[in-house]
Amino acid sequence: MSSRRRIGAAVAQGRSAPGRGWRNRRAAGASPEVGVRGNPKMLKFRSVALVAGVALLGSACGGPEASESEPTKMTWEEFRASVYEDPEGKLIFDGDMALDSEEELRAFFDNHVAAETGTSRGGLAVYNTSPTKALSGDVKWSATQARNLTYCVSSTFSGNKARVVTAMNSATAAWEATANVNFTHVTAQDGACTASNNNVLFDVRPVNSGGQYLARAFFPNSGRSGRNVLVDNTAFGPISPWTLEGIMRHELGHVLGFRHEHTRSTGSCFEDNAWRALTSTYDRASVMHYPQCAGTQTGDLVLTTLDKQGARALYP
């Protein structure tokens, strides 16, 4: 009997802001898988950063190895059927992408799914809302804010709090070592770590998603109420070869503005055009890539050389 788990979704604000999440599916003797809900074209990957779910692939993209055939555009009905609502009331799609309302969901579909199916093969991708991929459309933190990314870790994690703090320390250090960003854990706010705490930029809190995802995150254009990294209790269970640190690395990639690397990589994986490539080479081993979508990362979720190049390009 297989167990299922998914990494959460990232919540974004605005007319065309996507979120993120992970879903895991693992059978005995098989590699962890990112599951699919409703429609096989919609991935439920592990975190937000994304909302992220922990368990890598297999059937999420039509099989262990997704095909390279010409992608087929989804209808609105197919797209909507694959969407679900998480405990925070966010509409989750593409595994760990999140929006606040039905109106925003329809706008995202019209502007980025129906309008065009991306097939370009550039590397690490930043969330971009410009129809022409103008740099001004990049969804990222200002240079000043990027150096002051403050967060709290909720005391309601209880016995798991130390694990979350350690995982966040490791994940933030990985991004700080390569990009001009700085995360700060404001421990004094842990006792009041809520979505309405304006003393920090974002909160890291536990959630009971019912196994829908392992974790989820948000994008830089989210309002304060949506700037959360939510961690499901399944993330503290057996998720090998992933680790909680790896899941947080993926989720913090979303926090910095990075999309899933596979968003335009294969015809059987969900694709849209709300992104801009930061490197010239497509990276199947990226920390932002779902293994089930013809990815090559068989171990934990770690930053590759190309991930680091892309991160430095966005945050020099």
PDB file of C-alpha atoms in Angstrom:
ATOM      1  CA  MET A   1       0.000   0.000   0.000  1.00  0.00           C
ATOM      2  CA  SER A   2       1.563   3.293  -1.027  1.00  0.00           C
ATOM      3  CA  SER A   3       1.780   6.420   1.091  1.00  0.00           C
ATOM      4  CA  ARG A   4       1.186   9.878  -0.348  1.00  0.00           C
ATOM      5  CA  ARG A   5       2.717  13.186   0.574  1.00  0.00           C
ATOM      6  CA  ARG A   6       3.101  16.486  -1.196  1.00  0.00           C
ATOM      7  CA  ILE A   7       5.240  19.560  -0.662  1.00  0.00           C
ATOM      8  CA  GLY A   8       3.192  22.646  -0.318  1.00  0.00           C
ATOM      9  CA  ALA A   9       2.457  25.592  -2.494  1.00  0.00           C
ATOM     10  CA  ALA A  10       3.673  29.103  -2.791  1.00  0.00           C
ATOM     11  CA  VAL A  11       1.107  31.809  -2.501  1.00  0.00           C
ATOM     12  CA  ALA A  12       1.303  34.869  -4.677  1.00  0.00           C
ATOM     13  CA  GLN A  13      -0.839  37.955  -4.800  1.00  0.00           C
ATOM     14  CA  GLY A  14      -2.140  39.808  -7.807  1.00  0.00           C
ATOM     15  CA  ARG A  15      -3.835  38.993 -11.042  1.00  0.00           C
ATOM     16  CA  SER A  16      -1.383  36.470 -12.374  1.00  0.00           C
ATOM     17  CA  ALA A  17       0.718  35.292  -9.473  1.00  0.00           C
ATOM     18  CA  PRO A  18       1.227  31.544  -9.089  1.00  0.00           C
ATOM     19  CA  GLY A  19       1.947  29.635  -5.893  1.00  0.00           C
ATOM     20  CA  ARG A  20       3.533  26.280  -5.191  1.00  0.00           C
ATOM     21  CA  GLY A  21       3.325  22.884  -3.366  1.00  0.00           C
ATOM     22  CA  TRP A  22       4.681  19.297  -3.132  1.00  0.00           C
ATOM     23  CA  ARG A  23       2.861  16.020  -3.094  1.00  0.00           C
ATOM     24  CA  ASN A  24       4.527  12.666  -2.518  1.00  0.00           C
ATOM     25  CA  ARG A  25       3.676   9.252  -3.663  1.00  0.00           C
ATOM     26  CA  ARG A  26       5.874   6.293  -2.919  1.00  0.00           C
ATOM     27  CA  ALA A  27       5.383   2.575  -3.400  1.00  0.00           C
ATOM     28  CA  ALA A  28       7.450  -0.109  -1.698  1.00  0.00           C
ATOM     29  CA  GLY A  29      10.865  -0.335  -3.303  1.00  0.00           C
ATOM     30  CA  ALA A  30      10.228   2.674  -5.524  1.00  0.00           C
ATOM     31  CA  SER A  31      11.753   6.123  -5.559  1.00  0.00           C
ATOM     32  CA  PRO A  32       9.722   8.875  -3.905  1.00  0.00           C
ATOM     33  CA  GLU A  33       7.281  10.432  -6.318  1.00  0.00           C
ATOM     34  CA  VAL A  34       5.534  13.722  -6.696  1.00  0.00           C
ATOM     35  CA  GLY A  35       1.873  12.911  -7.109  1.00  0.00           C
ATOM     36  CA  VAL A  36      -0.784  14.393  -9.329  1.00  0.00           C
ATOM     37  CA  ARG A  37      -4.275  15.438  -8.367  1.00  0.00           C
ATOM     38  CA  GLY A  38      -7.157  15.380 -10.811  1.00  0.00           C
ATOM     39  CA  ASN A  39      -5.191  15.791 -14.016  1.00  0.00           C
ATOM     40  CA  PRO A  40      -1.872  14.066 -14.814  1.00  0.00           C
ATOM     41  CA  LYS A  41      -0.645  17.300 -16.347  1.00  0.00           C
ATOM     42  CA  MET A  42      -0.734  18.988 -12.946  1.00  0.00           C
ATOM     43  CA  LEU A  43       2.168  18.137 -10.671  1.00  0.00           C
ATOM     44  CA  LYS A  44       1.992  18.102  -6.936  1.00  0.00           C
ATOM     45  CA  PHE A  45       5.613  18.471  -5.983  1.00  0.00           C
ATOM     46  CA  ARG A  46       6.574  18.425  -2.483  1.00  0.00           C
ATOM     47  CA  SER A  47       7.104  22.285  -0.983  1.00  0.00           C
ATOM     48  CA  VAL A  48       5.416  26.256  -2.139  1.00  0.00           C
ATOM     49  CA  ALA A  49       8.452  26.649  -2.553  1.00  0.00           C
ATOM     50  CA  LEU A  50       7.345  26.262  -3.074  1.00  0.00           C
ATOM     51  CA  VAL A  51       4.105  24.798  -1.297  1.00  0.00           C
ATOM     52  CA  ALA A  52       6.092  21.664  -1.433  1.00  0.00           C
ATOM     53  CA  GLY A  53       5.364  18.046  -1.018  1.00  0.00           C
ATOM     54  CA  VAL A  54       8.018  15.525  -0.236  1.00  0.00           C
ATOM     55  CA  ALA A  55       8.154  12.413  -2.340  1.00  0.00           C
ATOM     56  CA  LEU A  56       9.476  12.355  -5.790  1.00  0.00           C
ATOM     57  CA  LEU A  57       7.706  11.203  -8.773  1.00  0.00           C
ATOM     58  CA  GLY A  58       6.898   8.389 -10.921  1.00  0.00           C
ATOM     59  CA  SER A  59       3.392   8.817 -12.152  1.00  0.00           C
ATOM     60  CA  ALA A  60       3.049  12.561 -11.837  1.00  0.00           C
ATOM     61  CA  CYS A  61       4.136  13.306 -15.348  1.00  0.00           C
ATOM     62  CA  GLY A  62       2.706  10.311 -17.081  1.00  0.00           C
ATOM     63  CA  GLY A  63       5.365   7.907 -15.840  1.00  0.00           C
ATOM     64  CA  PRO A  64       8.859   7.766 -14.402  1.00  0.00           C
ATOM     65  CA  GLU A  65      10.199   9.457 -17.496  1.00  0.00           C
ATOM     66  CA  ALA A  66       8.121  12.173 -19.072  1.00  0.00           C
ATOM     67  CA  SER A  67       8.080  12.300 -22.843  1.00  0.00           C
ATOM     68  CA  GLU A  68       9.609  15.054 -24.930  1.00  0.00           C
ATOM     69  CA  SER A  69       6.634  15.207 -27.287  1.00  0.00           C
ATOM     70  CA  GLU A  70       4.984  18.462 -28.326  1.00  0.00           C
ATOM     71  CA  PRO A  71       2.940  19.757 -25.364  1.00  0.00           C
ATOM     72  CA  THR A  72      -0.831  19.869 -25.554  1.00  0.00           C
ATOM     73  CA  LYS A  73      -2.656  22.919 -24.245  1.00  0.00           C
ATOM     74  CA  MET A  74      -5.092  22.363 -21.402  1.00  0.00           C
ATOM     75  CA  THR A  75      -8.698  23.501 -21.456  1.00  0.00           C
ATOM     76  CA  TRP A  76     -10.046  25.644 -18.619  1.00  0.00           C
ATOM     77  CA  GLU A  77     -12.146  22.701 -17.431  1.00  0.00           C
ATOM     78  CA  GLU A  78      -9.089  20.407 -17.269  1.00  0.00           C
ATOM     79  CA  PHE A  79      -7.049  23.059 -15.510  1.00  0.00           C
ATOM     80  CA  ARG A  80      -9.781  23.857 -12.962  1.00  0.00           C
ATOM     81  CA  ALA A  81     -10.411  20.182 -12.205  1.00  0.00           C
ATOM     82  CA  SER A  82      -6.790  19.787 -11.132  1.00  0.00           C
ATOM     83  CA  VAL A  83      -6.957  22.630  -8.598  1.00  0.00           C
ATOM     84  CA  TYR A  84      -7.681  22.093  -4.890  1.00  0.00           C
ATOM     85  CA  GLU A  85      -8.075  24.337  -1.846  1.00  0.00           C
ATOM     86  CA  ASP A  86      -5.584  24.007   0.994  1.00  0.00           C
ATOM     87  CA  PRO A  87      -6.261  24.595   4.729  1.00  0.00           C
ATOM     88  CA  GLU A  88      -5.304  28.271   4.371  1.00  0.00           C
ATOM     89  CA  GLY A  89      -7.969  28.772   1.696  1.00  0.00           C
ATOM     90  CA  LYS A  90      -5.464  29.086  -1.165  1.00  0.00           C
ATOM     91  CA  LEU A  91      -6.167  27.544  -4.578  1.00  0.00           C
ATOM     92  CA  ILE A  92      -3.264  25.189  -5.292  1.00  0.00           C
ATOM     93  CA  PHE A  93      -2.212  24.129  -8.789  1.00  0.00           C
ATOM     94  CA  ASP A  94       0.896  22.683 -10.448  1.00  0.00           C
ATOM     95  CA  GLY A  95       1.741  20.958  -7.185  1.00  0.00           C
ATOM     96  CA  ASP A  96       2.870  23.971  -5.223  1.00  0.00           C
ATOM     97  CA  MET A  97       1.526  27.026  -6.983  1.00  0.00           C
ATOM     98  CA  ALA A  98      -1.129  29.051  -5.164  1.00  0.00           C
ATOM     99  CA  LEU A  99      -3.593  31.850  -5.798  1.00  0.00           C
ATOM    100  CA  ASP A 100      -6.082  33.620  -3.533  1.00  0.00           C
ATOM    101  CA  SER A 101      -9.269  33.616  -5.615  1.00  0.00           C
ATOM    102  CA  GLU A 102     -11.186  32.057  -8.486  1.00  0.00           C
ATOM    103  CA  GLU A 103     -10.826  35.326 -10.385  1.00  0.00           C
ATOM    104  CA  GLU A 104      -7.034  35.257 -10.106  1.00  0.00           C
ATOM    105  CA  LEU A 105      -6.987  31.595 -11.106  1.00  0.00           C
ATOM    106  CA  ARG A 106      -8.971  32.296 -14.272  1.00  0.00           C
ATOM    107  CA  ALA A 107      -6.775  35.293 -15.074  1.00  0.00           C
ATOM    108  CA  PHE A 108      -3.638  33.181 -14.672  1.00  0.00           C
ATOM    109  CA  PHE A 109      -5.078  30.515 -16.966  1.00  0.00           C
ATOM    110  CA  ASP A 110      -6.062  33.041 -19.638  1.00  0.00           C
ATOM    111  CA  ASN A 111      -2.781  34.951 -19.502  1.00  0.00           C
ATOM    112  CA  HIS A 112      -0.229  32.193 -19.048  1.00  0.00           C
ATOM    113  CA  VAL A 113      -1.719  28.792 -19.850  1.00  0.00           C
ATOM    114  CA  ALA A 114      -4.178  29.304 -22.694  1.00  0.00           C
ATOM    115  CA  ALA A 115      -2.151  32.161 -24.180  1.00  0.00           C
ATOM    116  CA  GLU A 116       0.994  30.146 -24.700  1.00  0.00           C
ATOM    117  CA  THR A 117       2.619  26.876 -23.703  1.00  0.00           C
ATOM    118  CA  GLY A 118       6.300  27.474 -23.054  1.00  0.00           C
ATOM    119  CA  THR A 119       8.799  25.110 -24.628  1.00  0.00           C
ATOM    120  CA  SER A 120      12.005  27.137 -24.372  1.00  0.00           C
ATOM    121  CA  ARG A 121      14.910  25.376 -22.657  1.00  0.00           C
ATOM    122  CA  GLY A 122      16.649  28.097 -20.658  1.00  0.00           C
ATOM    123  CA  GLY A 123      17.985  27.328 -17.177  1.00  0.00           C
ATOM    124  CA  LEU A 124      16.821  28.441 -13.711  1.00  0.00           C
ATOM    125  CA  ALA A 125      13.621  30.407 -14.284  1.00  0.00           C
ATOM    126  CA  VAL A 126      12.361  33.467 -12.445  1.00  0.00           C
ATOM    127  CA  TYR A 127       8.637  34.203 -12.156  1.00  0.00           C
ATOM    128  CA  ASN A 128       7.963  36.896 -14.767  1.00  0.00           C
ATOM    129  CA  THR A 129       4.648  38.617 -15.518  1.00  0.00           C
ATOM    130  CA  SER A 130       5.728  40.529 -18.631  1.00  0.00           C
ATOM    131  CA  PRO A 131       4.286  39.352 -21.993  1.00  0.00           C
ATOM    132  CA  THR A 132       7.640  40.265 -23.582  1.00  0.00           C
ATOM    133  CA  LYS A 133       9.801  38.811 -20.765  1.00  0.00           C
ATOM    134  CA  ALA A 134      11.057  42.293 -19.896  1.00  0.00           C
ATOM    135  CA  LEU A 135      13.372  42.439 -16.884  1.00  0.00           C
ATOM    136  CA  SER A 136      10.862  44.768 -15.254  1.00  0.00           C
ATOM    137  CA  GLY A 137       8.433  41.845 -15.142  1.00  0.00           C
ATOM    138  CA  ASP A 138      10.675  39.732 -12.898  1.00  0.00           C
ATOM    139  CA  VAL A 139       9.009  38.960  -9.574  1.00  0.00           C
ATOM    140  CA  LYS A 140      11.879  39.396  -7.129  1.00  0.00           C
ATOM    141  CA  TRP A 141      12.899  41.306  -4.020  1.00  0.00           C
ATOM    142  CA  SER A 142      14.507  44.734  -4.255  1.00  0.00           C
ATOM    143  CA  ALA A 143      18.256  44.792  -3.582  1.00  0.00           C
ATOM    144  CA  THR A 144      17.607  46.289  -0.146  1.00  0.00           C
ATOM    145  CA  GLN A 145      14.850  43.846   0.843  1.00  0.00           C
ATOM    146  CA  ALA A 146      16.833  40.871  -0.466  1.00  0.00           C
ATOM    147  CA  ARG A 147      19.420  41.603   2.220  1.00  0.00           C
ATOM    148  CA  ASN A 148      16.780  41.688   4.953  1.00  0.00           C
ATOM    149  CA  LEU A 149      14.552  38.624   4.568  1.00  0.00           C
ATOM    150  CA  THR A 150      13.325  38.205   8.128  1.00  0.00           C
ATOM    151  CA  TYR A 151      11.211  35.302   9.364  1.00  0.00           C
ATOM    152  CA  CYS A 152       9.929  33.568  12.477  1.00  0.00           C
ATOM    153  CA  VAL A 153       9.498  29.851  13.191  1.00  0.00           C
ATOM    154  CA  SER A 154       6.296  29.132  15.081  1.00  0.00           C
ATOM    155  CA  SER A 155       6.590  27.675  18.558  1.00  0.00           C
ATOM    156  CA  THR A 156       3.508  25.585  17.708  1.00  0.00           C
ATOM    157  CA  PHE A 157       5.849  23.150  15.924  1.00  0.00           C
ATOM    158  CA  SER A 158       6.458  21.957  19.500  1.00  0.00           C
ATOM    159  CA  GLY A 159       8.785  18.936  19.423  1.00  0.00           C
ATOM    160  CA  ASN A 160       9.587  19.466  15.746  1.00  0.00           C
ATOM    161  CA  LYS A 161      10.596  23.108  16.081  1.00  0.00           C
ATOM    162  CA  ALA A 162      14.310  22.400  16.482  1.00  0.00           C
ATOM    163  CA  ARG A 163      14.259  20.362  13.268  1.00  0.00           C
ATOM    164  CA  VAL A 164      12.579  23.190  11.376  1.00  0.00           C
ATOM    165  CA  VAL A 165      15.025  25.773  12.739  1.00  0.00           C
ATOM    166  CA  THR A 166      17.970  23.589  11.711  1.00  0.00           C
ATOM    167  CA  ALA A 167      16.493  22.941   8.258  1.00  0.00           C
ATOM    168  CA  MET A 168      15.861  26.642   7.694  1.00  0.00           C
ATOM    169  CA  ASN A 169      19.398  27.511   8.817  1.00  0.00           C
ATOM    170  CA  SER A 170      20.817  25.033   6.314  1.00  0.00           C
ATOM    171  CA  ALA A 171      18.525  26.072   3.464  1.00  0.00           C
ATOM    172  CA  THR A 172      19.021  29.808   3.938  1.00  0.00           C
ATOM    173  CA  ALA A 173      22.793  29.325   4.120  1.00  0.00           C
ATOM    174  CA  ALA A 174      22.745  27.523   0.764  1.00  0.00           C
ATOM    175  CA  TRP A 175      21.064  30.461  -1.010  1.00  0.00           C
ATOM    176  CA  GLU A 176      23.085  33.066   0.887  1.00  0.00           C
ATOM    177  CA  ALA A 177      26.328  31.392  -0.177  1.00  0.00           C
ATOM    178  CA  THR A 178      25.577  31.958  -3.850  1.00  0.00           C
ATOM    179  CA  ALA A 179      23.222  34.958  -4.175  1.00  0.00           C
ATOM    180  CA  ASN A 180      23.298  38.443  -2.661  1.00  0.00           C
ATOM    181  CA  VAL A 181      20.526  37.665  -0.188  1.00  0.00           C
ATOM    182  CA  ASN A 182      20.368  37.433   3.584  1.00  0.00           C
ATOM    183  CA  PHE A 183      17.788  35.615   5.706  1.00  0.00           C
ATOM    184  CA  THR A 184      17.414  36.404   9.415  1.00  0.00           C
ATOM    185  CA  HIS A 185      15.544  34.273  11.940  1.00  0.00           C
ATOM    186  CA  VAL A 186      13.960  36.694  14.427  1.00  0.00           C
ATOM    187  CA  THR A 187      13.619  34.321  17.360  1.00  0.00           C
ATOM    188  CA  ALA A 188      11.854  36.925  19.508  1.00  0.00           C
ATOM    189  CA  GLN A 189       8.820  36.617  17.207  1.00  0.00           C
ATOM    190  CA  ASP A 190       8.522  32.815  17.343  1.00  0.00           C
ATOM    191  CA  GLY A 191       5.881  32.943  20.071  1.00  0.00           C
ATOM    192  CA  ALA A 192       3.649  35.160  17.914  1.00  0.00           C
ATOM    193  CA  CYS A 193       4.571  33.711  14.540  1.00  0.00           C
ATOM    194  CA  THR A 194       1.389  34.305  12.553  1.00  0.00           C
ATOM    195  CA  ALA A 195       0.433  35.569   9.106  1.00  0.00           C
ATOM    196  CA  SER A 196      -0.402  38.944  10.631  1.00  0.00           C
ATOM    197  CA  ASN A 197       2.936  39.506  12.375  1.00  0.00           C
ATOM    198  CA  ASN A 198       4.433  42.547  10.647  1.00  0.00           C
ATOM    199  CA  ASN A 199       7.658  42.378  12.641  1.00  0.00           C
ATOM    200  CA  VAL A 200       8.934  39.782  10.160  1.00  0.00           C
ATOM    201  CA  LEU A 201       8.716  39.482   6.385  1.00  0.00           C
ATOM    202  CA  PHE A 202       7.309  35.947   6.494  1.00  0.00           C
ATOM    203  CA  ASP A 203       6.339  33.190   8.893  1.00  0.00           C
ATOM    204  CA  VAL A 204       7.190  29.485   8.992  1.00  0.00           C
ATOM    205  CA  ARG A 205       4.295  27.540  10.507  1.00  0.00           C
ATOM    206  CA  PRO A 206       2.908  23.991  10.767  1.00  0.00           C
ATOM    207  CA  VAL A 207      -0.170  23.036   8.766  1.00  0.00           C
ATOM    208  CA  ASN A 208      -2.414  19.995   8.530  1.00  0.00           C
ATOM    209  CA  SER A 209      -2.959  19.657   4.801  1.00  0.00           C
ATOM    210  CA  GLY A 210      -4.359  16.168   5.100  1.00  0.00           C
ATOM    211  CA  GLY A 211      -1.341  14.863   3.238  1.00  0.00           C
ATOM    212  CA  GLN A 212      -1.934  17.159   0.251  1.00  0.00           C
ATOM    213  CA  TYR A 213       1.620  18.485   0.428  1.00  0.00           C
ATOM    214  CA  LEU A 214       4.794  18.404   2.499  1.00  0.00           C
ATOM    215  CA  ALA A 215       5.328  22.149   2.451  1.00  0.00           C
ATOM    216  CA  ARG A 216       4.432  25.257   0.498  1.00  0.00           C
ATOM    217  CA  ALA A 217       5.798  28.762   0.122  1.00  0.00           C
ATOM    218  CA  PHE A 218       5.122  32.038  -1.714  1.00  0.00           C
ATOM    219  CA  PHE A 219       6.511  34.480  -4.289  1.00  0.00           C
ATOM    220  CA  PRO A 220       7.961  37.951  -3.614  1.00  0.00           C
ATOM    221  CA  ASN A 221       4.814  39.749  -4.816  1.00  0.00           C
ATOM    222  CA  SER A 222       2.631  38.182  -2.108  1.00  0.00           C
ATOM    223  CA  GLY A 223       0.983  40.381   0.505  1.00  0.00           C
ATOM    224  CA  ARG A 224       1.876  39.811   4.155  1.00  0.00           C
ATOM    225  CA  SER A 225      -1.019  37.421   4.827  1.00  0.00           C
ATOM    226  CA  GLY A 226       0.219  35.172   2.018  1.00  0.00           C
ATOM    227  CA  ARG A 227       3.910  35.236   2.922  1.00  0.00           C
ATOM    228  CA  ASN A 228       4.077  31.893   4.705  1.00  0.00           C
ATOM    229  CA  VAL A 229       6.167  28.748   4.467  1.00  0.00           C
ATOM    230  CA  LEU A 230       3.823  26.026   5.702  1.00  0.00           C
ATOM    231  CA  VAL A 231       5.144  22.605   6.710  1.00  0.00           C
ATOM    232  CA  ASP A 232       2.878  19.553   6.948  1.00  0.00           C
ATOM    233  CA  ASN A 233       3.553  16.935   9.616  1.00  0.00           C
ATOM    234  CA  THR A 234       4.293  14.377   6.883  1.00  0.00           C
ATOM    235  CA  ALA A 235       7.513  16.309   6.202  1.00  0.00           C
ATOM    236  CA  PHE A 236       8.840  14.947   9.491  1.00  0.00           C
ATOM    237  CA  GLY A 237       8.301  11.338   8.458  1.00  0.00           C
ATOM    238  CA  PRO A 238      10.265   9.005   6.147  1.00  0.00           C
ATOM    239  CA  ILE A 239      10.902  11.041   2.970  1.00  0.00           C
ATOM    240  CA  SER A 240      14.276   9.649   1.878  1.00  0.00           C
ATOM    241  CA  PRO A 241      16.219  10.449  -0.260  1.00  0.00           C
ATOM    242  CA  TRP A 242      14.878  13.915   0.466  1.00  0.00           C
ATOM    243  CA  THR A 243      15.484  15.699   3.746  1.00  0.00           C
ATOM    244  CA  LEU A 244      13.631  18.524   5.455  1.00  0.00           C
ATOM    245  CA  GLU A 245      16.641  20.699   4.607  1.00  0.00           C
ATOM    246  CA  GLY A 246      16.258  19.847   0.916  1.00  0.00           C
ATOM    247  CA  ILE A 247      12.563  20.640   0.957  1.00  0.00           C
ATOM    248  CA  MET A 248      13.285  24.013   2.532  1.00  0.00           C
ATOM    249  CA  ARG A 249      15.943  24.735  -0.112  1.00  0.00           C
ATOM    250  CA  HIS A 250      13.300  24.168  -2.775  1.00  0.00           C
ATOM    251  CA  GLU A 251      10.693  26.239  -0.957  1.00  0.00           C
ATOM    252  CA  LEU A 252      13.055  29.146  -0.382  1.00  0.00           C
ATOM    253  CA  GLY A 253      13.758  29.091  -4.104  1.00  0.00           C
ATOM    254  CA  HIS A 254      10.114  30.056  -4.573  1.00  0.00           C
ATOM    255  CA  VAL A 255      10.446  32.696  -1.845  1.00  0.00           C
ATOM    256  CA  LEU A 256      13.230  34.264  -3.930  1.00  0.00           C
ATOM    257  CA  GLY A 257      11.048  34.195  -7.050  1.00  0.00           C
ATOM    258  CA  PHE A 258      12.158  31.032  -8.845  1.00  0.00           C
ATOM    259  CA  ARG A 259       9.671  28.859 -10.759  1.00  0.00           C
ATOM    260  CA  HIS A 260       9.848  25.106 -11.214  1.00  0.00           C
ATOM    261  CA  GLU A 261      12.648  24.300 -13.641  1.00  0.00           C
ATOM    262  CA  HIS A 262      10.421  21.758 -15.403  1.00  0.00           C
ATOM    263  CA  THR A 263       7.587  24.237 -16.013  1.00  0.00           C
ATOM    264  CA  ARG A 264       8.425  24.111 -19.728  1.00  0.00           C
ATOM    265  CA  SER A 265      10.572  21.005 -19.949  1.00  0.00           C
ATOM    266  CA  THR A 266       8.198  18.252 -21.072  1.00  0.00           C
ATOM    267  CA  GLY A 267       4.870  17.911 -22.832  1.00  0.00           C
ATOM    268  CA  SER A 268       3.393  15.768 -20.059  1.00  0.00           C
ATOM    269  CA  CYS A 269       4.221  18.219 -17.270  1.00  0.00           C
ATOM    270  CA  PHE A 270       2.277  21.385 -16.591  1.00  0.00           C
ATOM    271  CA  GLU A 271       3.615  24.392 -18.476  1.00  0.00           C
ATOM    272  CA  ASP A 272       2.876  28.094 -18.725  1.00  0.00           C
ATOM    273  CA  ASN A 273       4.769  31.137 -19.937  1.00  0.00           C
ATOM    274  CA  ALA A 274       5.063  33.141 -16.719  1.00  0.00           C
ATOM    275  CA  TRP A 275       8.829  32.819 -16.442  1.00  0.00           C
ATOM    276  CA  ARG A 276      12.140  34.108 -17.799  1.00  0.00           C
ATOM    277  CA  ALA A 277      15.248  31.956 -18.157  1.00  0.00           C
ATOM    278  CA  LEU A 278      18.265  33.107 -16.144  1.00  0.00           C
ATOM    279  CA  THR A 279      20.833  30.763 -17.692  1.00  0.00           C
ATOM    280  CA  SER A 280      21.229  29.435 -21.213  1.00  0.00           C
ATOM    281  CA  THR A 281      21.294  25.756 -20.254  1.00  0.00           C
ATOM    282  CA  TYR A 282      18.318  23.698 -19.093  1.00  0.00           C
ATOM    283  CA  ASP A 283      19.073  21.917 -15.800  1.00  0.00           C
ATOM    284  CA  ARG A 284      17.343  18.588 -15.145  1.00  0.00           C
ATOM    285  CA  ALA A 285      19.075  18.275 -11.761  1.00  0.00           C
ATOM    286  CA  SER A 286      17.964  21.707 -10.496  1.00  0.00           C
ATOM    287  CA  VAL A 287      16.766  22.089  -6.917  1.00  0.00           C
ATOM    288  CA  MET A 288      13.618  23.514  -8.541  1.00  0.00           C
ATOM    289  CA  HIS A 289      13.027  20.479 -10.818  1.00  0.00           C
ATOM    290  CA  TYR A 290      10.591  17.637 -10.105  1.00  0.00           C
ATOM    291  CA  PRO A 291      12.472  14.364 -10.635  1.00  0.00           C
ATOM    292  CA  GLN A 292       9.405  12.722 -12.170  1.00  0.00           C
ATOM    293  CA  CYS A 293       9.413  15.193 -15.030  1.00  0.00           C
ATOM    294  CA  ALA A 294      12.444  13.588 -16.657  1.00  0.00           C
ATOM    295  CA  GLY A 295      14.655  15.035 -13.934  1.00  0.00           C
ATOM    296  CA  THR A 296      18.056  13.567 -13.092  1.00  0.00           C
ATOM    297  CA  GLN A 297      18.330  14.433  -9.388  1.00  0.00           C
ATOM    298  CA  THR A 298      18.057  11.102  -7.558  1.00  0.00           C
ATOM    299  CA  GLY A 299      19.261  12.296  -4.151  1.00  0.00           C
ATOM    300  CA  ASP A 300      18.344  15.218  -1.938  1.00  0.00           C
ATOM    301  CA  LEU A 301      17.237  18.582  -3.329  1.00  0.00           C
ATOM    302  CA  VAL A 302      20.433  20.619  -3.617  1.00  0.00           C
ATOM    303  CA  LEU A 303      21.568  23.666  -5.583  1.00  0.00           C
ATOM    304  CA  THR A 304      23.442  22.790  -8.759  1.00  0.00           C
ATOM    305  CA  THR A 305      26.107  24.856 -10.504  1.00  0.00           C
ATOM    306  CA  LEU A 306      23.449  26.222 -12.867  1.00  0.00           C
ATOM    307  CA  ASP A 307      21.110  27.017  -9.965  1.00  0.00           C
ATOM    308  CA  LYS A 308      23.900  29.082  -8.441  1.00  0.00           C
ATOM    309  CA  GLN A 309      24.587  30.865 -11.729  1.00  0.00           C
ATOM    310  CA  GLY A 310      20.914  31.748 -12.106  1.00  0.00           C
ATOM    311  CA  ALA A 311      20.594  32.909  -8.500  1.00  0.00           C
ATOM    312  CA  ARG A 312      23.627  35.184  -8.877  1.00  0.00           C
ATOM    313  CA  ALA A 313      22.194  36.592 -12.094  1.00  0.00           C
ATOM    314  CA  LEU A 314      18.947  37.590 -10.351  1.00  0.00           C
ATOM    315  CA  TYR A 315      20.578  38.751  -7.116  1.00  0.00           C
ATOM    316  CA  PRO A 316      24.104  39.919  -8.073  1.00  0.00           C
TER     317      PRO A 316
END
